[in-house]
Structure formats: structure tokens, C-alpha cells
mmCIF file of C-alpha atoms and ligand atoms in Angstrom:
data_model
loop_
_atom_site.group_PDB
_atom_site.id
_atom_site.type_symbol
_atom_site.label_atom_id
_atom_site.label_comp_id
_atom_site.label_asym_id
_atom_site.label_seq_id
_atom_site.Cartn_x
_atom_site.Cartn_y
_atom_site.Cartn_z
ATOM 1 C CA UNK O 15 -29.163 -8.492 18.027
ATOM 2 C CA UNK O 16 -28.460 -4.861 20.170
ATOM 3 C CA UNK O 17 -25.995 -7.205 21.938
ATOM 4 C CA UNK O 18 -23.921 -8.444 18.903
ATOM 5 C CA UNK O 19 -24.195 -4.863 17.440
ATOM 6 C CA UNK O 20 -23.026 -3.346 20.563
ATOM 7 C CA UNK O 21 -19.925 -5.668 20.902
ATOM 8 C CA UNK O 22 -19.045 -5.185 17.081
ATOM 9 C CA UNK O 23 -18.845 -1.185 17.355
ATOM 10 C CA UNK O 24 -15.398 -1.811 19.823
ATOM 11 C CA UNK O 25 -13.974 -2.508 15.783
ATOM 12 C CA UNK O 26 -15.826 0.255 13.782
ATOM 13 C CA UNK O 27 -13.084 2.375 12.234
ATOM 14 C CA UNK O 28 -10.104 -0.357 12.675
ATOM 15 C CA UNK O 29 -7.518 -2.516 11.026
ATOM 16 C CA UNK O 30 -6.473 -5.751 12.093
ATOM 17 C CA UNK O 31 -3.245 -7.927 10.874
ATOM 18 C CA UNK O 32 -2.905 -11.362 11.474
ATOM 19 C CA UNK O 33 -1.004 -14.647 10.954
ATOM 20 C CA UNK O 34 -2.004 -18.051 10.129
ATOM 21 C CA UNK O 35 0.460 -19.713 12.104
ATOM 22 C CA UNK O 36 0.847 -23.333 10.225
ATOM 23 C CA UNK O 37 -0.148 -21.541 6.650
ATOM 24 C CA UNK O 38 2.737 -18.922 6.073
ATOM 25 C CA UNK O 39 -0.152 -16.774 4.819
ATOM 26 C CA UNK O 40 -0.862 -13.467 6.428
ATOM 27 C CA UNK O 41 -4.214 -10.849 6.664
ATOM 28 C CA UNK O 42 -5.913 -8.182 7.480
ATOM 29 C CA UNK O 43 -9.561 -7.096 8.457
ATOM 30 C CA UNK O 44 -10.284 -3.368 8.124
ATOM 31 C CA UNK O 45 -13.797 -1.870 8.845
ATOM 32 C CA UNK O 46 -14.112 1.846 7.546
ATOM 33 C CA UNK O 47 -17.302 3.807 9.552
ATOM 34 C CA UNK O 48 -17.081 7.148 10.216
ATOM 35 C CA UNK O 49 -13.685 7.159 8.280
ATOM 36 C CA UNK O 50 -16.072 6.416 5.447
ATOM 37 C CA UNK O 51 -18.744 8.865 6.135
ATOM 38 C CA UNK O 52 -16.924 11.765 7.017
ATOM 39 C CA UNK O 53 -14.831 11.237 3.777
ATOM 40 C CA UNK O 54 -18.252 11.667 1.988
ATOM 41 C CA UNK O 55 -19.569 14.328 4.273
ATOM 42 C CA UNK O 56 -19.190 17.276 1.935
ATOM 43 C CA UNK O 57 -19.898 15.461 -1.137
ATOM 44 C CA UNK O 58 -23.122 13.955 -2.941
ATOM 45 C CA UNK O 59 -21.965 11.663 -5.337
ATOM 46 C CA UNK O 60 -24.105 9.412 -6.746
ATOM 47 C CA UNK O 61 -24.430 5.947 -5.261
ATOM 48 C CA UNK O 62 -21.812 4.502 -7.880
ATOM 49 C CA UNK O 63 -19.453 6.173 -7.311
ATOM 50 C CA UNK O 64 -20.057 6.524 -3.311
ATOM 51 C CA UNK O 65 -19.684 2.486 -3.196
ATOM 52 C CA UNK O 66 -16.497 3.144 -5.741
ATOM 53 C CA UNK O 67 -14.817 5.208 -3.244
ATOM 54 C CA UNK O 68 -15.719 3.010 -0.522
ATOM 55 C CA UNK O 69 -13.834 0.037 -2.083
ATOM 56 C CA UNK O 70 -11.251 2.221 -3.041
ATOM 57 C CA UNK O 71 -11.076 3.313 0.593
ATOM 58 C CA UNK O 72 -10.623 -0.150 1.982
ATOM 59 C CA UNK O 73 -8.030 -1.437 -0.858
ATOM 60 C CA UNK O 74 -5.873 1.883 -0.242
ATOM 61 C CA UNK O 75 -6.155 0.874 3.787
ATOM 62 C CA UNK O 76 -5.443 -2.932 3.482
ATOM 63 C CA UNK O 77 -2.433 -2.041 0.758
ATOM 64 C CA UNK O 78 -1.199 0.720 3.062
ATOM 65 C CA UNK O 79 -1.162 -2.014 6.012
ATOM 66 C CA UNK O 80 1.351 -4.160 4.011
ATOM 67 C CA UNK O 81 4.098 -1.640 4.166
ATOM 68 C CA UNK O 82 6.971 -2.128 6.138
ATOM 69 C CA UNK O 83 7.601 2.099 5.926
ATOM 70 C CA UNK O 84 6.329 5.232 7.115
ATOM 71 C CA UNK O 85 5.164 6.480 4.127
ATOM 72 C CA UNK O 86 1.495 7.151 1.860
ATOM 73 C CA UNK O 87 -0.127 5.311 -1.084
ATOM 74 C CA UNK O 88 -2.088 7.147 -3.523
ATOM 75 C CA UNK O 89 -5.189 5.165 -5.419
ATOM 76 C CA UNK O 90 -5.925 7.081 -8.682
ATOM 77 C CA UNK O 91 -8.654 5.729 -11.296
ATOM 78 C CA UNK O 92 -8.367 8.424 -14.318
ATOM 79 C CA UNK O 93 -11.035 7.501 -17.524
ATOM 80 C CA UNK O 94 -12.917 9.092 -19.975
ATOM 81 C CA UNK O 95 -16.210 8.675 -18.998
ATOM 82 C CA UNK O 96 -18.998 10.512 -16.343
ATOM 83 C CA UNK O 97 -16.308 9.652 -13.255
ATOM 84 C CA UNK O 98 -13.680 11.711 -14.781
ATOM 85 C CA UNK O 99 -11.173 10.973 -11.632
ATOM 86 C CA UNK O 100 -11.353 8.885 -8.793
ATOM 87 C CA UNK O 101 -8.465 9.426 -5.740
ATOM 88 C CA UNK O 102 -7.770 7.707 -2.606
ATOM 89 C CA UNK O 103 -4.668 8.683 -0.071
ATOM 90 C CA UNK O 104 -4.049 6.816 3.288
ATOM 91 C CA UNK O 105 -0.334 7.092 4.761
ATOM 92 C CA UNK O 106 0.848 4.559 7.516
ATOM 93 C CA UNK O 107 -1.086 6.318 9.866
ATOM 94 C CA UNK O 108 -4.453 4.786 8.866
ATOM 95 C CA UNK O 109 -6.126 8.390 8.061
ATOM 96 C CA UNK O 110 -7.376 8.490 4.933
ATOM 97 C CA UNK O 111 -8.755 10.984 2.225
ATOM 98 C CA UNK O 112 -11.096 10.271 -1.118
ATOM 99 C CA UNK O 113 -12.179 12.548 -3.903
ATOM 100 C CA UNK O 114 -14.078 12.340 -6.849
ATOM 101 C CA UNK O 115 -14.726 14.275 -9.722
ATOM 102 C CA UNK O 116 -17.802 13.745 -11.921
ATOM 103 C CA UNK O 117 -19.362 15.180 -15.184
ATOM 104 C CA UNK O 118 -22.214 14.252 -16.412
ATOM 105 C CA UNK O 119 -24.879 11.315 -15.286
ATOM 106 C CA UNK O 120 -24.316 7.895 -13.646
ATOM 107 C CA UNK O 121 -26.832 5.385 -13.103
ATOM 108 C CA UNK O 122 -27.339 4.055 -9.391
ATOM 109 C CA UNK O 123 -26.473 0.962 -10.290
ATOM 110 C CA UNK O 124 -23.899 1.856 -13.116
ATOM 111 C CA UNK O 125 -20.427 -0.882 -13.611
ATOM 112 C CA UNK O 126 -17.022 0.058 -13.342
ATOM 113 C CA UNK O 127 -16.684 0.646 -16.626
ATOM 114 C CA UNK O 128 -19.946 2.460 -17.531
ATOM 115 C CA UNK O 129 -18.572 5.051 -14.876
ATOM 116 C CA UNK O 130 -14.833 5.272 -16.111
ATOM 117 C CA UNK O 131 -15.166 4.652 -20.011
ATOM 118 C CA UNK O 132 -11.490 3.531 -21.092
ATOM 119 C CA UNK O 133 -9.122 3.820 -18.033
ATOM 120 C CA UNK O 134 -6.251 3.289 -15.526
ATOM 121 C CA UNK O 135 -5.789 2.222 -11.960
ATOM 122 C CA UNK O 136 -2.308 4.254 -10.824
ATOM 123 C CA UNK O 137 -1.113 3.419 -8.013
ATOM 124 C CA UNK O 138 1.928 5.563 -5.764
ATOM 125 C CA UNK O 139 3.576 4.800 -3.066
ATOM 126 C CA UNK O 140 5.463 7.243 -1.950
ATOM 127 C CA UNK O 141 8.006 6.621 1.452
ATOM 128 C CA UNK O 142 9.138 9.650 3.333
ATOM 129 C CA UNK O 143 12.112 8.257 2.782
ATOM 130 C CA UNK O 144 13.405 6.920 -0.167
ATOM 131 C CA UNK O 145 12.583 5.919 -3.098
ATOM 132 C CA UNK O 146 9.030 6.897 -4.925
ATOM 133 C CA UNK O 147 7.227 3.736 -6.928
ATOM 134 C CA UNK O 148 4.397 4.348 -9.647
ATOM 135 C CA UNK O 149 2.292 1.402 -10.895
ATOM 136 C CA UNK O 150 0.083 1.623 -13.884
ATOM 137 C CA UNK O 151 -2.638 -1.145 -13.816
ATOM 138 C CA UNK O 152 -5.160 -1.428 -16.691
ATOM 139 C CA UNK O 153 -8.529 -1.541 -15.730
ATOM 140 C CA UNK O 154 -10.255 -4.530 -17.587
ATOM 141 C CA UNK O 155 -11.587 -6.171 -14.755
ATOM 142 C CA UNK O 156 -15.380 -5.709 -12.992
ATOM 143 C CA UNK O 157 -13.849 -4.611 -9.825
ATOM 144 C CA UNK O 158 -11.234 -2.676 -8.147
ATOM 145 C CA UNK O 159 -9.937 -5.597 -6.108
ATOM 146 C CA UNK O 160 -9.740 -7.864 -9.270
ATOM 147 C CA UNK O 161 -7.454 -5.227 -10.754
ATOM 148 C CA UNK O 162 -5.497 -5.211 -7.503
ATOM 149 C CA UNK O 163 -5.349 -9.023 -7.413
ATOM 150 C CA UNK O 164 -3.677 -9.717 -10.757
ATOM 151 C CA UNK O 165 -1.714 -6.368 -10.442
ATOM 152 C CA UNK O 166 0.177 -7.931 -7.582
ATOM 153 C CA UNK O 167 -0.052 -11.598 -9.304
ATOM 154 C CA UNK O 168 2.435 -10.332 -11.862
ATOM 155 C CA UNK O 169 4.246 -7.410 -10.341
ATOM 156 C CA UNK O 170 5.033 -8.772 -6.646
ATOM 157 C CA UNK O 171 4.962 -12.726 -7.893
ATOM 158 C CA UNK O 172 2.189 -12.470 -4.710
ATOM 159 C CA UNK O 173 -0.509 -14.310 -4.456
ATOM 160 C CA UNK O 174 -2.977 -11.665 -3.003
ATOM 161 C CA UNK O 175 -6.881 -11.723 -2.124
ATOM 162 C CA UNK O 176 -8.671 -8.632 -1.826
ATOM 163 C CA UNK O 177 -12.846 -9.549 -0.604
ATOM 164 C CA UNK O 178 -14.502 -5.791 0.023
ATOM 165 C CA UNK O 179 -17.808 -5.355 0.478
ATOM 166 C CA UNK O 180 -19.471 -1.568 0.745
ATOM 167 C CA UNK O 181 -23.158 -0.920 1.567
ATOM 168 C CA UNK O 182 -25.187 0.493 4.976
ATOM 169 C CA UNK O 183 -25.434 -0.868 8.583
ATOM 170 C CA UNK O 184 -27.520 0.572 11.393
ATOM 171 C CA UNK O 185 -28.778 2.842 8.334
ATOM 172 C CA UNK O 186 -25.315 4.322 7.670
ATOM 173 C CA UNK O 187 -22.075 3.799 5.526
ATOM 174 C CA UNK O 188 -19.938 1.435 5.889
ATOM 175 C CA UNK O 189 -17.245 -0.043 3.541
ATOM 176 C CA UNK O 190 -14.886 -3.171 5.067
ATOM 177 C CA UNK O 191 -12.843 -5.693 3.928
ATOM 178 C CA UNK O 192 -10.084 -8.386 4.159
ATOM 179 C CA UNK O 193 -6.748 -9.333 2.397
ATOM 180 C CA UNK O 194 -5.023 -12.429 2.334
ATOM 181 C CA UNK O 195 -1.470 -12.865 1.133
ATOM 182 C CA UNK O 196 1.250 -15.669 0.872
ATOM 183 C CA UNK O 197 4.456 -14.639 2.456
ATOM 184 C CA UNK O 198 6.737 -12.744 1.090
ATOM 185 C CA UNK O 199 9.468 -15.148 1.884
ATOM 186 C CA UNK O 200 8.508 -18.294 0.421
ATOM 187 C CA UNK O 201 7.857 -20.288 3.145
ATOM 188 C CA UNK O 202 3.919 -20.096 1.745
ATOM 189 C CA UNK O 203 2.488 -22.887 -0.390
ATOM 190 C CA UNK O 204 -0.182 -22.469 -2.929
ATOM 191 C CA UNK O 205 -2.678 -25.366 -1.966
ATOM 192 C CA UNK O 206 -2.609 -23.304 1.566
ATOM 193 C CA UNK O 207 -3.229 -20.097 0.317
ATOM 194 C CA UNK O 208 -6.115 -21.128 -2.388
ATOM 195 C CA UNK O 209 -7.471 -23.352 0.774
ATOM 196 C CA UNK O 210 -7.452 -19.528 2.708
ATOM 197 C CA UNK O 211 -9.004 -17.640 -0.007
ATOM 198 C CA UNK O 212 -11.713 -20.077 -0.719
ATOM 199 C CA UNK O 213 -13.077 -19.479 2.526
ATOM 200 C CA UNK O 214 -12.624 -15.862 2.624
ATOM 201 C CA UNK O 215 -14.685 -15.398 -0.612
ATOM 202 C CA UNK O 216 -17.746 -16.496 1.484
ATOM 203 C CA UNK O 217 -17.458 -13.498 3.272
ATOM 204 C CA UNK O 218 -21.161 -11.849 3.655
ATOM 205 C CA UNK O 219 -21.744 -7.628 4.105
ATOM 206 C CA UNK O 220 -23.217 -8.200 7.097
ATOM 207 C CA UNK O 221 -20.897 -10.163 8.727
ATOM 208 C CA UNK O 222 -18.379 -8.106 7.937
ATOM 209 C CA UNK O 223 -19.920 -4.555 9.345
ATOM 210 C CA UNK O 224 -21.851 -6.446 12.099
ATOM 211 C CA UNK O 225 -19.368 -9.078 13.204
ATOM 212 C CA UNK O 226 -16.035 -7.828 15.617
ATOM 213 C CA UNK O 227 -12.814 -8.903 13.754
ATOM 214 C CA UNK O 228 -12.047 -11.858 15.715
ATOM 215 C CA UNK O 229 -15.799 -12.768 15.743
ATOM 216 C CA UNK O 230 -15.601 -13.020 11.580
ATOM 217 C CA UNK O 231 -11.931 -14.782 11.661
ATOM 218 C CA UNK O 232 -13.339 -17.133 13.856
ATOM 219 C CA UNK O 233 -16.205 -18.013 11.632
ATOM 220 C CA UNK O 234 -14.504 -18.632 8.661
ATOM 221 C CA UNK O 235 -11.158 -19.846 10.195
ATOM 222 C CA UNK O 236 -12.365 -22.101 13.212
ATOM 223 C CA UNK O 237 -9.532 -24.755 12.068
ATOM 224 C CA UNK O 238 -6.703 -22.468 11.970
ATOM 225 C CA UNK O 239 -4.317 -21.101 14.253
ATOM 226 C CA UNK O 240 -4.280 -17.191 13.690
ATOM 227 C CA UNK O 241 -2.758 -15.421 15.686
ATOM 228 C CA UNK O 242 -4.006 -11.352 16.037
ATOM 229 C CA UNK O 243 -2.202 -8.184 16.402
ATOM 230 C CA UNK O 244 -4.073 -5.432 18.693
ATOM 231 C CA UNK O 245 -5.563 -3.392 16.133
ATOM 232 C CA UNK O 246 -4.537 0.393 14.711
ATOM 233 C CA UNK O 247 -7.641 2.928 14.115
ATOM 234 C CA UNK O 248 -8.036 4.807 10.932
ATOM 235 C CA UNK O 249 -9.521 8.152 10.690
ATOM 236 C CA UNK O 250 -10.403 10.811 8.029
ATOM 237 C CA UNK O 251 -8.120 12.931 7.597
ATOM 238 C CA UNK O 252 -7.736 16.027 4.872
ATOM 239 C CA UNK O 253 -4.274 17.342 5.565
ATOM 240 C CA UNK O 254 -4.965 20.449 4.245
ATOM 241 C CA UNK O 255 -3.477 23.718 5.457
ATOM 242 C CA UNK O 256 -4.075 27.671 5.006
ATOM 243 C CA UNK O 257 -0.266 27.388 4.034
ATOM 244 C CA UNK O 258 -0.673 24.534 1.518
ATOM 245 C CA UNK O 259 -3.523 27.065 -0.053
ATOM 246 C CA UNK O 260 -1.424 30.211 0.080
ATOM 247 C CA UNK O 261 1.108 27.991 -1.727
ATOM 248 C CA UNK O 262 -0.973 27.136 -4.329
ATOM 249 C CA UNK O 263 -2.203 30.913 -4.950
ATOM 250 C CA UNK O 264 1.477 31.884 -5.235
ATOM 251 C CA UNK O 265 2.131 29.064 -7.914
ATOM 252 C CA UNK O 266 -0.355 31.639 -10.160
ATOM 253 C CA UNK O 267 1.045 34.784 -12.285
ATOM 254 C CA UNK O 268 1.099 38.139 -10.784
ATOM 255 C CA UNK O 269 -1.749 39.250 -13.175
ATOM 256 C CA UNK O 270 -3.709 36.544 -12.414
ATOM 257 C CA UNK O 271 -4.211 37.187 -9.059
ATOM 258 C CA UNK O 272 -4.522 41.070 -9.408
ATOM 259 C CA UNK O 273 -7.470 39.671 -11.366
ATOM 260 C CA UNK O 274 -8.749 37.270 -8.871
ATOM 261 C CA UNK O 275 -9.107 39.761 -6.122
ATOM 262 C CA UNK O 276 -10.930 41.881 -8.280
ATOM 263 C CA UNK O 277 -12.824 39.467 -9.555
ATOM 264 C CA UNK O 278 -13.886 38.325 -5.379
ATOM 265 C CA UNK O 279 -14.396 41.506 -4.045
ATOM 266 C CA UNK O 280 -10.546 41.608 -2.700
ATOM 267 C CA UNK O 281 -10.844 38.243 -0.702
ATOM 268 C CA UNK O 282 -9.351 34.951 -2.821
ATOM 269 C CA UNK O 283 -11.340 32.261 -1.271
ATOM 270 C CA UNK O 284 -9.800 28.774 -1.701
ATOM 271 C CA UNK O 285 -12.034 26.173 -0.886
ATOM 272 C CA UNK O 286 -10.268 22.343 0.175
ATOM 273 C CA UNK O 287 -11.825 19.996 -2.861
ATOM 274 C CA UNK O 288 -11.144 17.314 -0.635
ATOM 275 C CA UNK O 289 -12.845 18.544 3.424
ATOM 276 C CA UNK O 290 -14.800 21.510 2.215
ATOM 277 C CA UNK O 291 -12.692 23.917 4.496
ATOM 278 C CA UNK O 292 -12.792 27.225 3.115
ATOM 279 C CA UNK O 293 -9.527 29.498 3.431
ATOM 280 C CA UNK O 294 -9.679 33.485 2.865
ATOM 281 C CA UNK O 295 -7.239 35.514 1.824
ATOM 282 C CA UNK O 296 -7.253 39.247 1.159
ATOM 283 C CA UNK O 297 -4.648 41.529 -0.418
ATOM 284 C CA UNK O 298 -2.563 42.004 3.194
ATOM 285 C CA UNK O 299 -2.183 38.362 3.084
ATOM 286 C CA UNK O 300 -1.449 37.914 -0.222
ATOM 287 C CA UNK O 301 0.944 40.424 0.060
ATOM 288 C CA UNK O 302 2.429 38.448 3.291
ATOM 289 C CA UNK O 303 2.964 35.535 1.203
ATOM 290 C CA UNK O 304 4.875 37.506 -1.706
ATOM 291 C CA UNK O 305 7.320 38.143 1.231
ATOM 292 C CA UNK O 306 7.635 34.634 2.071
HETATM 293 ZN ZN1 ZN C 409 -9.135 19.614 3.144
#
């Protein structure tokens, strides 16, 4: 057991793409460890919405994987119900950010739409150059990747397969997944990619966060050809900034802030909703940032 646990860790925090060779259908494995737990460091959400994140995490990864760009994709789940807002950001980079915002109760085991009431999956993608996309999906499926799935069934004319599974390993976080999807060129058949996803959906937690990536491919895909790229790591990562917070304080009115530094003792303390990271800043700074 030590041994197979040992030889899985080279994969913690890593996304793999790969090719079925004879299939035109191509994948990816991502496993989310510390990305995952350091993206919930500061935070003590309640379980539902720590495994909603989580999924969101890996869907925002695997998505992120598929474009061809330098560029981010934004996750957003907006309702009216205890999980007010629910946001994921990962750029082509692999570093990711998640933040949730909750009032009110939700039950351990609560659904996805006990949590979010009546709501919307929004998802941006935003290139650094070119042009910016917004998709609105409705959320009237039980799970995050089922709204993916048919999102891209009648948007992209893509038959996609999202299989995520979040829980604990080793006693800590862990959120993973896989995606399957025809190519985009049309070379793909349907028979192949149904054949694909069938066996994908018997993918099991544990194998998964206790498996390496070529390990799991190997066990569901022995009969294939699949050919894998060397993997790219994903991290946490805020992207926060003292001058991103100065920013914000200068978006306020004049009177406002006269008011805030009164208010704190002459020190405007912006705390990072996302990291935690707390950034000070006294009336000789705000002053520095009225001069530009
Ligand atoms: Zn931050």
C-alpha cells in the first residue's frame, strides 16, 4: 500500500492530456492536492460547499486545459439560496483560485440545489488577447459536470465527459478528475466516444487520488493506444496585489474614505477575500495613491 501511495504522489497537483490514437477522442487527468487545500486554507465552509468548490476546481482546470490560448476561465455559480456565490479562476498556467460566499445554514450533506436555490452556472473565458466569451448555463442538473456536459453538447456540438470525484486521501483533500472529448475536427465517431465514456464512468475516488495518471489510464484503457503528454503542475494561486487593493480604495468617494480612516484608527485595512492577505494603508499612502 505505502508503495503504491508513494509512487502516486509523483502526480499530486498535476494535469495530464492525452490521445487515443485509433479513437480521434482526446483527455485529460487532473489531480488537485495542495492546490485544493491551500485554496481552502483560510476558509471553513461547510462540507457542501467545500466538495462544491472542489468540483468546481477540477472542471475550471480540465476546461482551462482545452484552450488553445494564453488566457483565464472564470466558473461563477450565482443563486438565491444559503451559497449566495460560488467562483472559480484558473488561467493557462494551471494556478487556480476559489471563493465562496455563504449566508445562512447548509446541511453536510445538502444537493446542488438545496445550496443554490434558483441559479446560474456563468462561465468566462477571457484571452489576453482577443476576444472575451460569456456563457450562461442553467443549472437544472444534480451536478456541476452534468451542467458542463450538455452546456458543451449544444454550444460546441462536442461531445464532452466530465467524471470528478472530491473527498479525502491520506486524511486530507483531494478533488480529481478526467475529461473526455471527441475531436474538434470531425475525424471522431460517436460509437467510439460513448465506447470511451462508458469506461470512464467506472472511475472510483480512490483510484483516482491513489492511482498515478498512467496507472488509472491503464486500468480502464488497457485496449487502447493513448498516447501521454508529460504533465503541467497546477498551483494555488491568489494574484492579489497591495496595488490591486490601493486600486480598489481609490474606486471609493473622497468622503468615504475620510470616513474609513476615521472609522480604523487612520489605517484602511483591506483584507484579500480570496488568500486572507491583509494589506494596510494609512493616510501617507493613501495620499501616495491620490498622486498616482
Ligand atoms: Zn489574495
Amino acid at each position: 500500500m505505502n508503495a503504491i501511495q508513494h509512487n502516486a504522489q509523483q502526480d499530486n497537483d498535476k494535469l495530464y492530456r492525452f490521445l487515443f490514437q485509433n479513437r480521434a477522442v482526446r483527455g485529460e487527468w487532473v489531480r488537485l492536492n495542495d492546490t485544493f487545500t491551500e485554496t481552502l486554507n483560510t476558509h471553513h465552509y461547510p462540507k457542501a460547499v467545500q466538495n462544491l468548490l472542489g468540483e468546481m476546481l477540477v472542471a475550471t482546470s480540465l476546461l482551462t486545459a482545452t484552450l488553445k490560448f494564453e488566457g483565464t476561465i472564470t466558473v461563477q455559480i450565482q443563486g438565491d439560496g444559503a451559497l449566495k456565490l460560488a467562483v472559480v479562476n484558473g488561467n493557462d498556467q494551471q494556478q487556480l483560485r476559489a471563493l465562496a460566499r455563504v449566508e445562512g445554514e447548509i446541511a453536510e450533506d445538502a444537493t446542488l440545489s438545496q445550496m443554490i436555490g434558483q441559479g446560474v452556472l456563468v462561465i468566462s473565458i477571457i484571452p489576453e488577447k482577443g476576444e472575451r466569451y460569456q456563457g450562461v448555463i442553467s443549472l437544472d442538473k444534480p451536478t456541476i459536470s452534468e451542467c458542463l456536459e450538455d452546456y458543451f453538447a449544444r454550444s460546441e456540438q462536442l461531445a464532452t465527459q466530465l467524471v470528478i470525484r472530491v473527498g479525502e486521501f491520506d486524511g486530507k483533500a483531494v478533488a480529481g478528475g478526467t475529461l473526455l472529448q471527441i475531436m474538434p475536427d470531425g475525424t471522431g465517431t460517436s460509437e467510439d466516444f460513448e465506447h470511451l465514456a462508458t469506461l470512464a464512468s467506472t472511475i472510483k475516488a480512490e483510484e483516482l487520488f491513489g492511482l498515478t495518471a498512467e496507472e488509472l489510464l491503464f486500468r480502464l484503457f488497457h485496449e487502447e493506444t493513448v498516447e501521454v503528454y508529460p504533465p503541467q503542475s497546477t498551483v494555488f494561486h491568489c494574484g492579489c496585489s497591495r496595488e490591486r487593493s490601493g486600486a480598489a480604495i481609490m474606486l471609493l468617494p473622497d468622503e468615504e474614505i475620510v470616513e474609513m480612516l476615521a472609522e480604523k484608527n487612520g489605517v484602511i485595512d483591506m483584507q484579500c477575500e480570496c488568500c486572507g492577505t491583509q494589506y494596510f494603508f494609512d493616510e501617507k499612502a493613501i495620499a501616495e495613491l491620490k498622486q498616482g
